[in-house]
Amino acid sequence: MTKRFALGIFEDEDVLLHAVENVREAGVKIYEVFTPFPIHGMDDALGIERSRLPIAAFFYGVIGLSFALWLQIYTLGFDWPMIIGGKPHIALPAFIPVSFELTVFFCCHGMVITFYTISKLYPRWKTPVLDVRSTDDKFVVAIELNDKTDLNHLTQLLRANGASEVNEKEMTKF
Amino acid sequence: MQHVSPVREPLVTGGKTYHDVTQDVCRQVEAAPNIRWMAALAVALFFLGVFFYSVYRTLWYGIGEWGLNKTVGWAWDITNFVWWVGIGHAGTLISAVLLLFRQKWRTSINRAAEAMTIFAVICAAMFPVLHMGRPWLAYWVFPLQNTFGSLWVNFNSPLLWDVFAISTYFTVSLVFWYTGLVPDFATIRDRAKGPIAKVAYSLLSMGWKGSAKHWSRYETVSLILAGVSTPLVLSVHTIVSMDFATSVVPGWHTTIFPPYFVAGAIFSGFAMVLTLMLITRVVFKLEDYITLEHIALMNKIMMVTGSIVGVAYITEFFIAWYSGVEFEQYAFINRATGPYWWAYWSMMTCNVISPQLVWFRRIRYSIPATFVLSIIVNIGMWFERFVIIVTSLHRDYLPSSWAMFSPSIIDIGIYVGTLGLFFTLFLLFAKFFPVINMAEVKSVLKYTVDNGPTYTGHDPNHATPQTATHGVPASAPVNYDKHD
């Protein structure tokens, strides 16, 4: 499916931040903003909701902790009970290190896998990029175009807000 | 808009623009390898060969190839293991703890430091696995039911805690490092000329485009990873120290071990980071990114942790006397005056006296002095582990079993071999991966001081970059650490 985009190229992140706010206020829907590094305040300017990854991470941690406790209590307490060093079968203080490590293990890996999955990041042969300079030193605001969009008006709006250039680009796979 | 500090040194010097950062960091990835890199790699590969030969001898003929005896059943293997794990810690400290503390100077060094962590942990892992004697059965350390019935691993053993700690630490550091690399791989991918590089970096960058939503999640993920890595890194060396502390061997059975080992780990880790960074900045011409200020700050951390280690040595001695346990007292007197006195006093000189030189500003900011110091500290920390392990083991409760330890050629071969393994991996990393975290350095580029050329970005009304401004502009927030 072919999509058409108007790309406003910015040189400075502070200019970009105000531009994004102004463009959104003018009622234009921003498709995506591409930047070479994270810009603080961009979430608010774009209206991106706070990520729920921390909540997910917490639950992954809880799963890890439960698994670790179950594993140790079941194996040493019930499946093959042995007295080791005079300790009771279920020696909870001795189980703390492994429980902690597995909590961290599940939390980190669960969260990172979730991050890659929801962001649709996976190894691929070719990556279509709207403007290759957006990973170097340019800040790109992409606005999807349809038949009704007034491109001239859009260009003017972006220019007035500090875009150094405004390009049009078609993408077949994006 | 730049953020001007009248007090602090700029984090990146040389008035770099965003594009300059990309250029400078990508240069060594894109250029053909230079002769110095090839020479260094050749040396590293030679030692890697030594490693493989020594491992082959160990596996073919058994642990008898090592200098171990019935009294000293753990010597260089565990010494090297603890030393390497300790070295690894600085990487996580820089990337996690300094991120939580909002120390923006970490951005120039965190990538290489994390790489160092990963490679150091790989080297460390070699020793317990080889010490098993039958490494092909290494999976027995995992809680898997065996074929005879439901016999499980012993979760009460600190050695098993080590298994969980090290594997968690390694994998978490690896994903932390890799996730940080993804945006920079995308930068290299978008600049790549050759088809192989395009495909390779496209695969590595996982289709990263730098969209705002991805960055937002990326920052969340980094922060949480840092938050959980911080206690993780402390737990790892604490657990390593428990390998000793939960035993009853005089000189090992001490509650001071966890904090003392963690401080020692940071100490040796920062020494190794300094060694590597001083070489890297010269070889890849990154003096503007890894500035003297960075080196001085790392030196300060080294000095603080070195002093903690010094206090720990003295405390150990005091407690041995104060406890009234004659075996403890003997163990410590034997360390200082017994047959291994030279190892003890090397440790004391390298670890307690040498970092105190960092109090002098001229030494803190001197590259040759820092380089020498960092190597001395690494030697000292190796001796520390050797002293703890061998001097405690070689004379314990039973005088009839007292013995001395001397390493075999294979012991030495495996140790210098892991150095070869470490440097081979590090050199390959430095050639094919961006050594400096471009995305994060770009985000701190605007923090600067009020005198000197600064990057002011492009003014939207004029297409040309502005020149440096002197004096604090009225519009700019002063003092960068109040910003953010």
XYZ file of C-alpha atoms in Angstrom:
658
model
C 0.000 0.000 0.000
C 1.429 3.310 -1.015
C 1.413 6.137 1.445
C 2.329 9.752 0.778
C 4.047 11.849 3.377
C 4.994 15.463 3.809
C 8.301 15.588 5.655
C 9.233 18.691 7.606
C 12.959 18.693 8.279
C 14.199 20.535 11.364
C 17.704 21.352 12.482
C 17.239 21.872 16.188
C 15.302 19.931 18.766
C 13.973 22.953 20.614
C 12.598 24.424 17.410
C 11.126 21.019 16.619
C 9.420 20.759 19.973
C 7.585 24.046 19.530
C 6.803 23.232 15.915
C 5.192 19.951 16.906
C 3.019 21.710 19.464
C 2.000 24.413 17.002
C 1.287 22.000 14.152
C -0.908 19.884 16.363
C -2.712 22.958 17.611
C -3.368 23.949 14.007
C -5.322 20.708 13.704
C -2.862 18.745 11.595
C -2.405 15.108 12.520
C 1.233 14.135 12.816
C 1.955 10.643 11.554
C 5.307 10.245 13.293
C 8.368 12.195 14.393
C 11.810 10.753 13.712
C 14.762 11.997 15.714
C 18.377 10.906 16.110
C 18.094 10.885 19.899
C 15.339 10.958 22.514
C 13.952 14.446 23.100
C 12.556 15.181 26.505
C 9.161 16.757 26.319
C 8.346 15.162 22.984
C 5.914 12.729 24.597
C 3.822 15.574 25.916
C 4.088 17.572 22.700
C 2.936 14.613 20.632
C 0.425 13.400 23.166
C 2.083 10.010 23.532
C 0.659 8.181 26.491
C 2.940 7.052 29.221
C 4.271 3.605 28.498
C 2.853 0.773 30.552
C 6.138 -1.128 30.328
C 6.963 -0.470 34.009
C 3.749 -2.214 35.031
C 4.590 -5.129 32.761
C 8.093 -5.235 34.216
C 6.677 -5.409 37.727
C 4.490 -8.375 36.871
C 7.323 -10.170 35.105
C 9.303 -9.694 38.288
C 6.491 -11.131 40.381
C 6.309 -14.137 38.055
C 10.081 -14.622 38.412
C 9.903 -14.416 42.184
C 7.013 -16.884 42.364
C 8.779 -19.277 40.015
C 11.997 -19.109 42.036
C 10.261 -19.732 45.342
C 8.184 -22.539 43.899
C 11.252 -24.155 42.327
C 13.304 -24.100 45.510
C 10.525 -25.046 47.901
C 9.258 -27.831 45.652
C 12.622 -29.377 44.774
C 14.355 -29.174 48.145
C 11.284 -29.269 50.358
C 9.067 -31.873 48.737
C 10.507 -33.634 45.715
C 13.819 -34.712 47.211
C 14.126 -33.451 50.780
C 17.665 -33.559 52.147
C 19.153 -32.031 55.248
C 22.053 -29.875 54.106
C 24.323 -28.301 56.687
C 21.725 -28.839 59.400
C 19.362 -26.402 57.717
C 15.638 -27.103 57.453
C 14.363 -28.433 54.125
C 12.735 -25.152 53.279
C 15.527 -22.791 54.305
C 14.081 -19.488 53.174
C 17.063 -17.250 54.020
C 19.261 -19.437 51.830
C 16.733 -19.102 49.027
C 16.921 -15.315 48.936
C 19.845 -14.958 46.480
C 18.371 -17.240 43.837
C 14.915 -15.688 44.295
C 16.352 -12.230 43.794
C 18.334 -13.217 40.717
C 15.370 -14.915 39.054
C 13.152 -11.919 39.813
C 15.613 -9.670 38.012
C 16.069 -12.190 35.211
C 12.361 -12.504 34.460
C 11.748 -8.780 34.900
C 14.486 -7.696 32.488
C 13.996 -10.271 29.803
C 10.210 -10.125 29.937
C 10.269 -6.371 29.633
C 12.842 -6.257 26.847
C 11.027 -8.922 24.833
C 7.785 -6.971 25.309
C 9.523 -3.778 24.231
C 10.782 -5.319 21.000
C 7.456 -7.016 20.313
C 5.169 -4.023 20.806
C 7.589 -1.762 18.952
C 7.697 -4.287 16.095
C 11.476 -4.358 16.166
C 12.976 -7.522 14.747
C 15.950 -8.285 12.483
C 15.088 -7.537 8.875
C 17.002 -7.454 5.616
C 15.990 -3.988 4.589
C 14.659 -1.062 6.546
C 12.634 1.559 4.684
C 13.419 4.976 6.127
C 11.589 8.166 5.203
C 14.688 10.320 5.440
C 18.057 8.731 6.142
C 19.294 11.915 7.769
C 16.877 11.377 10.659
C 19.349 8.963 12.251
C 22.177 11.428 11.816
C 21.471 15.076 12.569
C 18.017 16.001 11.256
C 14.649 15.944 12.992
C 11.832 14.805 10.751
C 8.125 15.417 11.196
C 6.096 13.111 8.957
C 2.523 14.018 8.077
C 0.462 11.582 6.051
C -1.145 13.077 2.950
C -4.439 12.219 1.375
C -6.368 13.684 -1.553
C -7.937 16.386 0.552
C -4.732 17.715 2.133
C -3.687 21.197 1.106
C 0.037 20.686 0.629
C 0.801 24.368 0.158
C -0.864 25.269 3.402
C 0.991 22.468 5.177
C 4.329 23.573 3.754
C 3.691 27.104 4.897
C 2.730 25.947 8.363
C 5.885 23.853 8.732
C 8.076 26.592 7.299
C 6.575 29.161 9.616
C 7.405 26.925 12.541
C 11.048 26.630 11.604
C 11.328 23.722 9.186
C 14.435 24.157 7.036
C 12.905 22.132 4.222
C 9.654 20.397 3.444
C 9.738 17.338 1.204
C 7.149 15.027 -0.198
C 7.834 11.313 -0.190
C 5.981 8.204 -1.266
C 6.521 4.916 0.462
C 5.183 1.627 -0.800
C 6.042 -0.417 2.245
C 6.076 1.350 5.535
C 19.347 27.079 22.697
C 22.316 25.763 24.569
C 22.524 25.077 28.237
C 25.444 27.003 29.609
C 27.202 26.221 32.843
C 29.629 28.737 34.269
C 31.024 26.043 36.557
C 31.163 22.729 34.816
C 33.401 21.630 32.036
C 31.590 20.817 28.789
C 30.842 17.127 28.335
C 32.028 17.164 24.735
C 34.726 19.559 23.607
C 35.654 20.814 20.167
C 32.360 22.523 19.330
C 30.890 19.421 17.707
C 27.667 19.421 15.753
C 25.341 16.436 15.629
C 26.739 15.479 12.277
C 30.298 15.652 13.602
C 29.401 13.123 16.279
C 28.087 10.720 13.661
C 31.164 11.253 11.508
C 33.670 10.845 14.299
C 32.132 7.704 15.738
C 31.310 6.023 12.433
C 34.722 6.757 10.990
C 36.482 3.714 12.391
C 33.530 1.459 11.609
C 33.469 2.509 7.983
C 37.176 2.922 7.272
C 39.492 0.038 6.479
C 41.214 -1.263 9.607
C 44.393 0.631 10.350
C 47.767 -0.948 10.944
C 47.793 -0.306 14.687
C 44.487 -2.094 15.071
C 45.750 -5.038 13.015
C 48.939 -5.237 15.060
C 46.967 -5.155 18.294
C 44.616 -7.823 17.007
C 47.550 -10.026 16.003
C 48.954 -9.855 19.532
C 45.542 -10.555 21.028
C 45.032 -13.509 18.692
C 48.402 -14.939 19.704
C 47.286 -14.936 23.352
C 43.941 -16.375 22.307
C 45.974 -19.216 20.823
C 47.740 -19.626 24.168
C 44.308 -19.813 25.760
C 43.089 -22.531 23.427
C 46.256 -24.555 23.890
C 46.029 -24.333 27.682
C 42.357 -25.248 27.641
C 43.110 -28.177 25.375
C 45.758 -29.422 27.822
C 43.372 -28.972 30.734
C 40.592 -30.871 29.044
C 42.750 -33.620 27.557
C 44.922 -34.369 30.591
C 42.646 -33.039 33.325
C 42.998 -30.531 36.126
C 46.275 -32.219 37.110
C 47.822 -29.879 34.582
C 47.223 -27.070 37.048
C 49.393 -26.376 40.085
C 46.637 -27.247 42.565
C 47.293 -29.620 45.452
C 45.225 -31.196 48.206
C 45.540 -28.142 50.442
C 45.189 -25.395 47.882
C 42.373 -26.758 45.748
C 41.336 -23.345 44.492
C 44.026 -20.971 43.416
C 44.464 -19.144 40.150
C 41.140 -20.312 38.765
C 39.022 -18.664 41.442
C 41.425 -15.723 41.694
C 41.019 -15.044 38.000
C 37.290 -15.638 38.154
C 36.759 -13.075 40.917
C 39.161 -10.655 39.252
C 37.376 -10.802 35.911
C 33.906 -10.572 37.410
C 35.072 -7.568 39.395
C 36.371 -5.883 36.277
C 33.018 -6.395 34.676
C 31.248 -4.414 37.357
C 32.396 -0.963 36.318
C 30.505 -1.237 33.041
C 27.188 -1.803 34.736
C 28.022 0.806 37.320
C 28.610 3.388 34.606
C 25.562 2.483 32.581
C 23.113 1.826 35.408
C 24.074 3.653 38.578
C 25.261 6.783 36.816
C 22.098 6.779 34.701
C 19.963 6.697 37.836
C 22.034 9.487 39.335
C 21.612 11.538 36.142
C 25.361 11.740 35.597
C 25.449 12.855 32.009
C 29.169 12.382 31.615
C 28.552 8.647 31.432
C 27.250 8.934 27.867
C 30.685 9.001 26.260
C 32.000 5.975 28.059
C 29.056 3.729 28.822
C 29.084 1.806 25.545
C 32.698 0.695 25.771
C 32.390 0.061 29.494
C 29.398 -2.203 28.953
C 31.230 -4.071 26.225
C 34.054 -4.516 28.691
C 31.555 -5.968 31.189
C 30.283 -8.547 28.738
C 33.736 -9.652 27.654
C 35.041 -9.711 31.221
C 32.147 -11.899 32.328
C 32.817 -14.269 29.417
C 36.443 -14.536 30.577
C 35.312 -15.016 34.169
C 32.897 -17.778 33.261
C 35.727 -19.801 31.729
C 37.305 -20.507 35.115
C 34.492 -22.192 37.062
C 33.561 -24.147 33.956
C 37.126 -25.381 33.439
C 37.546 -26.018 37.146
C 34.714 -28.512 36.912
C 37.154 -30.779 35.112
C 34.384 -32.104 32.909
C 32.939 -28.959 31.324
C 30.720 -30.975 28.989
C 28.650 -31.702 32.099
C 28.396 -28.025 32.975
C 24.633 -28.151 32.553
C 24.489 -30.105 35.824
C 24.619 -26.782 37.631
C 21.162 -25.961 36.351
C 18.085 -27.267 38.153
C 17.356 -30.102 35.758
C 16.169 -33.475 36.914
C 18.776 -36.116 36.289
C 18.086 -39.401 34.588
C 18.235 -41.434 37.785
C 15.418 -39.702 39.560
C 14.498 -36.378 40.930
C 17.830 -35.348 42.434
C 18.109 -31.595 42.323
C 20.805 -28.990 42.685
C 21.523 -27.619 46.159
C 19.973 -24.186 46.502
C 21.688 -23.752 49.868
C 25.094 -23.540 48.252
C 26.705 -20.187 47.439
C 28.339 -21.832 44.446
C 24.904 -22.440 42.985
C 23.879 -18.880 43.813
C 26.859 -17.898 41.685
C 25.412 -19.808 38.749
C 22.194 -17.821 38.950
C 23.918 -14.547 39.697
C 26.447 -14.747 36.885
C 24.014 -15.986 34.258
C 21.458 -13.320 35.182
C 24.143 -10.673 35.233
C 25.560 -11.711 31.892
C 22.270 -11.928 30.034
C 20.869 -8.728 31.532
C 24.060 -6.807 30.720
C 23.927 -8.213 27.220
C 20.377 -7.044 26.492
C 21.043 -3.690 28.158
C 24.084 -3.202 25.951
C 22.380 -4.421 22.811
C 19.260 -2.336 23.283
C 21.500 0.703 23.617
C 23.307 -0.253 20.424
C 20.186 -0.555 18.264
C 19.729 3.179 17.473
C 23.410 3.536 16.650
C 23.301 0.521 14.358
C 20.472 2.312 12.563
C 22.725 5.345 12.085
C 25.459 3.196 10.561
C 22.910 1.367 8.419
C 21.592 4.602 6.968
C 25.112 5.716 6.080
C 26.354 2.375 4.794
C 27.564 2.244 1.200
C 28.278 -1.426 0.610
C 25.481 -3.982 0.266
C 26.935 -6.287 2.926
C 27.178 -3.495 5.476
C 23.634 -2.385 4.620
C 22.189 -5.839 5.211
C 24.351 -6.578 8.257
C 23.516 -3.350 10.057
C 19.886 -3.590 8.981
C 19.697 -6.972 10.692
C 21.493 -5.641 13.754
C 19.401 -2.487 14.011
C 16.141 -4.470 13.977
C 14.413 -1.891 11.806
C 14.963 1.016 14.175
C 13.798 4.333 12.729
C 13.982 6.603 15.727
C 10.295 7.404 15.964
C 9.170 9.373 18.979
C 7.129 6.527 20.374
C 10.070 4.130 20.154
C 12.339 6.629 21.859
C 9.818 7.085 24.612
C 9.674 3.348 25.248
C 13.408 3.042 24.824
C 13.983 5.528 27.613
C 11.522 3.742 29.868
C 13.236 0.433 29.206
C 16.687 1.918 29.852
C 15.586 3.428 33.109
C 14.012 0.225 34.410
C 16.959 -1.860 33.275
C 19.211 0.561 35.132
C 16.972 0.363 38.163
C 17.105 -3.403 38.379
C 20.729 -3.691 37.243
C 21.925 -1.555 40.127
C 20.946 -3.997 42.886
C 21.849 -6.818 40.510
C 25.439 -5.707 40.138
C 25.777 -5.362 43.898
C 24.204 -8.777 44.426
C 26.554 -10.492 41.991
C 29.734 -9.614 43.780
C 28.073 -10.058 47.140
C 27.239 -13.617 46.144
C 30.757 -14.147 44.802
C 32.085 -13.042 48.178
C 29.699 -15.454 49.906
C 31.507 -18.308 48.194
C 34.151 -17.523 50.775
C 32.237 -15.877 53.600
C 29.857 -18.782 54.240
C 32.778 -21.161 54.788
C 34.687 -21.592 58.046
C 38.186 -21.068 56.658
C 40.096 -18.462 58.712
C 40.444 -15.263 56.705
C 37.320 -16.015 54.684
C 34.613 -16.295 57.292
C 33.892 -12.577 57.558
C 30.746 -10.498 57.231
C 32.724 -7.605 55.754
C 33.249 -9.522 52.533
C 30.147 -8.439 50.556
C 30.650 -4.657 50.728
C 34.405 -5.064 50.587
C 34.236 -7.205 47.442
C 31.769 -4.851 45.787
C 34.037 -1.865 46.452
C 37.008 -3.844 45.141
C 35.056 -4.760 42.038
C 34.227 -1.147 41.274
C 37.814 -0.208 42.010
C 39.341 -2.713 39.600
C 36.563 -2.182 37.084
C 37.177 1.530 36.874
C 40.890 0.887 36.576
C 40.233 -1.342 33.571
C 37.791 1.174 32.057
C 40.506 3.806 32.357
C 43.111 1.574 30.746
C 40.811 0.822 27.823
C 39.478 4.354 27.416
C 42.925 5.907 27.394
C 43.925 3.568 24.587
C 40.630 3.897 22.704
C 40.574 7.697 22.719
C 44.044 7.870 21.231
C 43.685 5.060 18.696
C 40.317 6.271 17.392
C 41.010 9.991 17.926
C 38.122 10.476 20.337
C 39.793 13.040 22.591
C 36.854 15.397 22.238
C 34.424 12.834 23.573
C 36.473 11.150 26.269
C 37.885 14.329 27.725
C 40.325 14.917 30.542
C 37.288 15.723 32.642
C 35.939 12.208 32.085
C 39.269 10.729 33.061
C 39.428 12.857 36.189
C 35.910 11.831 37.204
C 36.696 8.145 36.742
C 39.897 8.671 38.701
C 37.873 10.093 41.550
C 35.610 7.048 41.648
C 38.706 4.867 41.606
C 40.124 6.807 44.516
C 36.953 6.556 46.582
C 36.561 2.824 46.058
C 40.294 2.307 46.559
C 40.028 4.041 49.911
C 37.051 1.859 50.862
C 39.131 -1.191 50.009
C 41.990 0.177 52.142
C 39.657 0.653 55.089
C 38.394 -2.894 54.580
C 41.934 -4.312 54.770
C 42.568 -2.529 58.036
C 39.161 -3.506 59.424
C 39.824 -7.153 58.631
C 43.053 -6.970 60.576
C 41.409 -5.194 63.482
C 38.519 -7.644 63.652
C 40.889 -10.612 63.534
C 42.640 -9.224 66.603
C 39.452 -8.039 68.337
C 37.583 -11.313 67.811
C 40.143 -13.151 69.901
C 39.993 -16.120 67.554
C 43.572 -17.319 67.351
C 43.085 -18.981 63.956
C 41.881 -15.685 62.512
C 44.755 -13.862 64.135
C 47.239 -16.331 62.757
C 45.725 -16.134 59.262
C 46.280 -12.394 59.131
C 49.737 -12.393 60.654
C 50.635 -15.140 58.208
C 49.363 -13.013 55.321
C 51.572 -10.093 56.231
C 54.671 -11.928 57.387
C 54.324 -15.508 56.127
C 55.689 -17.037 52.942
C 53.313 -14.995 50.783
C 54.292 -11.654 52.357
C 55.341 -10.338 48.951
C 51.838 -10.844 47.552
C 50.297 -9.149 50.578
C 52.567 -6.141 50.416
C 52.177 -5.843 46.641
C 48.453 -5.719 47.252
C 48.839 -3.085 49.964
C 51.134 -0.905 47.875
C 49.077 -1.117 44.702
C 45.621 -0.787 46.239
C 45.983 1.367 49.308
C 48.837 3.734 48.555
C 48.665 4.255 44.797
C 45.039 5.500 44.508
C 45.793 8.156 47.126
C 47.941 9.870 44.503
C 44.717 10.816 42.757
C 44.157 13.483 45.413
C 46.686 15.520 43.460
C 44.991 17.397 40.665
C 48.020 17.073 38.421
C 47.892 13.302 38.622
C 44.116 13.187 38.190
C 44.383 15.078 34.937
C 47.569 13.453 33.692
C 47.142 10.802 31.038
C 50.437 8.922 31.517
C 50.028 8.921 35.306
C 46.442 7.686 35.063
C 47.432 4.969 32.647
C 50.208 3.691 34.906
C 47.966 3.930 37.964
C 45.161 2.023 36.302
C 47.484 -0.840 35.467
C 48.977 -0.838 38.971
C 45.473 -1.041 40.423
C 44.574 -3.968 38.224
C 47.700 -5.804 39.316
C 46.971 -4.929 42.938
C 43.422 -6.199 42.728
C 44.603 -9.447 41.210
C 46.963 -9.825 44.165
C 44.129 -9.054 46.550
C 42.160 -12.045 45.339
C 45.276 -14.192 45.304
C 46.078 -13.202 48.895
C 42.568 -13.875 50.139
C 42.386 -17.254 48.476
C 45.830 -18.785 48.620
C 47.081 -17.437 51.940
C 43.902 -18.526 53.678
C 43.901 -21.984 52.153
C 47.557 -22.872 52.375
C 47.611 -22.790 56.203
C 44.334 -23.461 57.938
C 43.439 -25.370 61.105
C 45.581 -28.456 60.514
C 49.340 -27.803 60.360
C 49.990 -31.299 58.977
C 48.258 -30.348 55.743
C 49.991 -27.017 55.273
C 51.364 -26.589 51.784
C 52.532 -24.020 49.300
C 51.054 -23.265 45.905
C 52.921 -22.457 42.758
C 51.200 -22.113 39.403
C 51.955 -24.428 36.520
C 52.667 -23.112 33.038
C 49.096 -24.071 32.107
C 47.711 -21.948 34.947
C 49.646 -18.998 33.623
C 48.671 -19.863 30.057
C 44.962 -19.834 30.825
C 45.236 -16.540 32.666
C 47.142 -14.649 29.977
C 44.974 -16.519 27.480
C 41.816 -14.946 28.876
C 43.515 -11.579 28.499
C 43.948 -12.490 24.832
C 40.296 -13.523 24.604
C 39.224 -10.263 26.232
C 41.287 -8.045 23.984
C 40.337 -9.972 20.833
C 36.668 -9.426 21.621
C 37.231 -5.800 22.566
C 39.176 -5.026 19.397
C 36.521 -6.633 17.207
C 33.882 -4.638 19.066
C 35.815 -1.412 18.573
C 36.115 -2.035 14.873
C 32.598 -3.118 13.970
C 30.423 -1.467 16.589
C 30.154 2.223 17.470
C 32.409 2.659 20.527
C 30.571 5.746 21.676
C 26.843 5.941 22.195
C 26.082 8.466 19.465
C 22.425 8.970 20.301
C 23.116 9.726 23.936
C 26.145 11.906 23.247
C 24.045 13.965 20.837
C 21.502 14.549 23.560
C 24.121 16.070 25.883
C 25.973 18.010 23.210
C 24.380 21.300 24.108
C 25.614 21.314 27.676
C 28.567 23.602 27.692
C 30.485 26.316 29.513
C 30.169 29.997 28.899
C 33.541 30.541 27.285
C 34.500 28.556 24.270
C 33.027 27.460 21.001
C 29.663 25.845 21.403
C 27.098 24.215 19.235
C 24.116 26.451 19.076
C 22.149 24.606 16.463
C 20.858 26.182 13.304
C 18.822 29.276 13.583
C 15.620 28.731 11.617
C 15.733 32.241 10.169
C 19.305 32.034 8.988
C 20.484 28.871 7.370
C 23.993 29.226 8.760
C 25.101 27.983 12.145
C 25.605 30.635 14.750
C 29.043 31.321 16.048
C 30.021 30.941 19.659
C 28.502 33.313 22.130
C 30.474 34.613 25.045
C 28.879 35.210 28.374
C 25.739 33.530 29.588
C 22.837 34.214 27.227
C 19.830 35.528 29.036
C 17.602 32.870 27.526
C 19.706 29.889 28.527
C 19.254 27.998 31.738
C 22.487 28.171 33.699
C 24.121 25.121 35.271
C 23.092 22.038 33.413
C 22.432 19.836 36.379
C 19.520 22.024 37.361
C 18.067 21.428 33.945
C 16.390 18.146 32.981
